[in-house]
Amino acid sequence: MSNRLELEPERGRSVSEMFRALRHRNFLLFWSGAFLSNTGTWMQAVAQGWLVLQLSNSPFWLGVDGFMATSPGLVLTLAGGVFADLVDRRKLLIYSQVIAGCSALTLGTLVVTGVVKVWMILGLSFVTGSCMSIAGPSYLALVFDLVGREDLANAIALNSTQFQLARALGPLAAGVGFKIFGLAGCFFANGLSFAAVVIGLAMVKYGDRRPGIPADRSIRDRRAFVQDLIAGFRYVGRRPRVSMLLAISAVTSLFGAPYISMTPVFARDIFRLGETGLALLMGMAGAGALFGALFLAYLGEFRHKGWFVLGGDFAFAIFLMVFSLSSKVIVSIIFLFALGFAIVCSVAVTNTLLQKLVTDEMRGRVMSMFMLSFIGAMPFGNLIAGAASHRFGVQHTLAAGGAIIAVFVAVVTLRSSKLREL
């Protein structure tokens, strides 16, 4: 039986063509569940940032919380990449989402009972970050399993679309939740939202054995694990274009991603907007990213992807600097939208290029390195930004990060002709 829904078979450049990957029944189930779950996750991101700032009254602890959420990726993301090539990716995702959902429900309980402390939040952030680090490579690689090579670029764009739509709607839902249910309600909503992706994944069917799992390999074979991990590093090391794409992701994450953790400071101390204003600021960045993802879905398959990656990343750096230094709410909102648009264009196209440049048997491991390029750099970026913001101010810290990214991308653009030709 076909795993595609019965839709019109014509294939041409049209608005309907933007959503062609959703013709795959399995991908539609996965996409829908992930969207609901990610909406809950962004609700919690807003509520948790505000909670940490209220309890600690320091941007430093916002950076520490970001560090605790992302530091597991330094070790577990690479392991997750090997797991993604050895075990059933769908089952791995289900188990990890259940644990992450329980973590969110626990935090909600701590808040509603009035016993929550900063160290408790940090511990639960570490648990959730561990789940996401292990499951992340499977999450990315599963898209190929669900749609195949032909619709891969469109599926990646649509997957980015649902994430960014959730990023736009989640903060808005959090703003409403603050008024109706309070902070605890946002955490409970996130915990329950994980049921959506678990149910969607449970309904996915692609045969008794996922293609690509070697019959003679087992996760219990430690030699196989180590050998596969080393083979993944060697594979990437022999491919300069793959290595450079990963380097761009790492630098962008190290110096650019901390703006997310520092947004509560802008909402409370710079613009004096309160928790509802925080939801607005984070929602605008998500809205820009959503439009960027929809733009890529509409473009479909296009040429000059290398230039798209470089241009999008450079634009993100410039927009980050303007946002950071602006003292006017309207200007900052506009440039938050713009930086969200720019970075999703760069990251989503990087994802597409990597998946097309690598072989099927290396897909999980390369995707783990792609995630590590973000997650591995992010904890250090959050710590550095938190400490620097405490000393130099959050605005100057983020602006300096944007300047570093801009210089790095400019140098890569001038020196890497192979990347420009992609």
Short mmCIF file of N, CA and C in Angstrom, two decimals, residues 18-19 31 153-167 285-300 302 308 337 340-349 352:
data_model
loop_
_atom_site.label_atom_id
_atom_site.label_comp_id
_atom_site.label_asym_id
_atom_site.label_seq_id
_atom_site.Cartn_x
_atom_site.Cartn_y
_atom_site.Cartn_z
N MET A 18 4.35 23.71 -2.68
CA MET A 18 5.08 23.99 -1.45
C MET A 18 4.89 22.88 -0.42
N PHE A 19 3.76 22.18 -0.51
CA PHE A 19 3.40 21.22 0.53
C PHE A 19 3.39 19.78 0.01
N TRP A 31 4.96 15.22 11.01
CA TRP A 31 4.95 16.68 10.92
C TRP A 31 3.92 17.27 11.88
N ALA A 153 14.25 17.79 -0.06
CA ALA A 153 14.43 19.24 0.13
C ALA A 153 13.13 19.88 0.59
N ASN A 154 12.01 19.48 -0.03
CA ASN A 154 10.73 20.04 0.36
C ASN A 154 10.35 19.62 1.78
N ALA A 155 10.63 18.37 2.13
CA ALA A 155 10.31 17.88 3.48
C ALA A 155 11.12 18.63 4.53
N ILE A 156 12.40 18.88 4.25
CA ILE A 156 13.23 19.63 5.20
C ILE A 156 12.69 21.04 5.37
N ALA A 157 12.30 21.67 4.26
CA ALA A 157 11.73 23.02 4.34
C ALA A 157 10.43 23.02 5.14
N LEU A 158 9.57 22.01 4.91
CA LEU A 158 8.31 21.93 5.63
C LEU A 158 8.54 21.60 7.10
N ASN A 159 9.53 20.78 7.38
CA ASN A 159 9.86 20.48 8.77
C ASN A 159 10.34 21.73 9.49
N SER A 160 11.13 22.53 8.78
CA SER A 160 11.55 23.80 9.34
C SER A 160 10.35 24.73 9.52
N THR A 161 9.40 24.65 8.57
CA THR A 161 8.20 25.49 8.65
C THR A 161 7.40 25.20 9.91
N GLN A 162 7.18 23.91 10.20
CA GLN A 162 6.40 23.60 11.39
C GLN A 162 7.12 24.03 12.66
N PHE A 163 8.44 23.88 12.66
CA PHE A 163 9.21 24.30 13.84
C PHE A 163 9.11 25.80 14.03
N GLN A 164 9.22 26.54 12.93
CA GLN A 164 9.20 28.00 13.04
C GLN A 164 7.78 28.51 13.30
N LEU A 165 6.77 27.82 12.76
CA LEU A 165 5.39 28.19 13.08
C LEU A 165 5.15 28.00 14.58
N ALA A 166 5.65 26.89 15.11
CA ALA A 166 5.54 26.66 16.55
C ALA A 166 6.32 27.72 17.32
N ARG A 167 7.45 28.14 16.78
CA ARG A 167 8.26 29.16 17.43
C ARG A 167 7.54 30.50 17.46
N ALA A 285 10.65 36.91 16.32
CA ALA A 285 11.77 36.17 15.73
C ALA A 285 11.27 34.87 15.11
N GLY A 286 10.33 34.22 15.79
CA GLY A 286 9.74 32.99 15.24
C GLY A 286 8.94 33.25 13.99
N ALA A 287 8.23 34.37 13.95
CA ALA A 287 7.44 34.71 12.76
C ALA A 287 8.35 34.93 11.56
N GLY A 288 9.47 35.61 11.78
CA GLY A 288 10.41 35.81 10.68
C GLY A 288 10.97 34.49 10.18
N ALA A 289 11.30 33.61 11.12
CA ALA A 289 11.80 32.29 10.73
C ALA A 289 10.75 31.50 9.98
N LEU A 290 9.48 31.63 10.39
CA LEU A 290 8.40 30.94 9.69
C LEU A 290 8.30 31.40 8.24
N PHE A 291 8.35 32.69 8.02
CA PHE A 291 8.29 33.19 6.65
C PHE A 291 9.50 32.74 5.84
N GLY A 292 10.65 32.66 6.49
CA GLY A 292 11.83 32.15 5.80
C GLY A 292 11.65 30.71 5.37
N ALA A 293 11.09 29.88 6.26
CA ALA A 293 10.87 28.48 5.93
C ALA A 293 9.84 28.33 4.81
N LEU A 294 8.77 29.13 4.86
CA LEU A 294 7.76 29.09 3.79
C LEU A 294 8.37 29.55 2.46
N PHE A 295 9.24 30.53 2.52
CA PHE A 295 9.92 31.01 1.32
C PHE A 295 10.75 29.90 0.69
N LEU A 296 11.46 29.14 1.51
CA LEU A 296 12.25 28.02 0.99
C LEU A 296 11.36 26.93 0.42
N ALA A 297 10.24 26.65 1.09
CA ALA A 297 9.32 25.64 0.59
C ALA A 297 8.77 26.05 -0.77
N TYR A 298 8.51 27.33 -0.95
CA TYR A 298 8.00 27.81 -2.23
C TYR A 298 9.07 27.73 -3.32
N LEU A 299 10.31 28.05 -2.97
CA LEU A 299 11.39 27.98 -3.96
C LEU A 299 11.62 26.56 -4.45
N GLY A 300 11.42 25.57 -3.57
CA GLY A 300 11.66 24.19 -3.96
C GLY A 300 13.14 23.94 -4.22
N PHE A 302 16.43 24.80 -6.03
CA PHE A 302 16.98 25.97 -6.70
C PHE A 302 18.50 25.88 -6.71
N PHE A 308 23.32 31.04 -0.85
CA PHE A 308 22.17 31.23 0.03
C PHE A 308 22.58 31.04 1.49
N PHE A 337 12.39 40.04 13.50
CA PHE A 337 11.73 39.34 12.40
C PHE A 337 12.73 39.05 11.29
N GLY A 340 15.32 36.33 12.22
CA GLY A 340 14.70 35.02 12.19
C GLY A 340 14.57 34.50 10.77
N PHE A 341 14.18 35.39 9.85
CA PHE A 341 14.07 35.02 8.43
C PHE A 341 15.42 34.59 7.88
N ALA A 342 16.45 35.37 8.16
CA ALA A 342 17.77 35.12 7.59
C ALA A 342 18.38 33.82 8.10
N ILE A 343 18.30 33.58 9.40
CA ILE A 343 19.00 32.42 9.93
C ILE A 343 18.33 31.12 9.51
N VAL A 344 17.01 31.10 9.40
CA VAL A 344 16.36 29.85 9.00
C VAL A 344 16.67 29.54 7.54
N CYS A 345 16.80 30.56 6.71
CA CYS A 345 17.20 30.32 5.32
C CYS A 345 18.57 29.67 5.27
N SER A 346 19.50 30.18 6.05
CA SER A 346 20.85 29.62 6.06
C SER A 346 20.88 28.21 6.62
N VAL A 347 20.24 28.00 7.77
CA VAL A 347 20.31 26.70 8.44
C VAL A 347 19.58 25.61 7.66
N ALA A 348 18.39 25.92 7.16
CA ALA A 348 17.61 24.91 6.43
C ALA A 348 18.31 24.49 5.14
N VAL A 349 18.92 25.45 4.45
CA VAL A 349 19.63 25.11 3.21
C VAL A 349 20.90 24.32 3.55
N THR A 352 19.79 20.78 4.00
CA THR A 352 19.54 20.16 2.70
C THR A 352 20.83 19.77 2.00
#
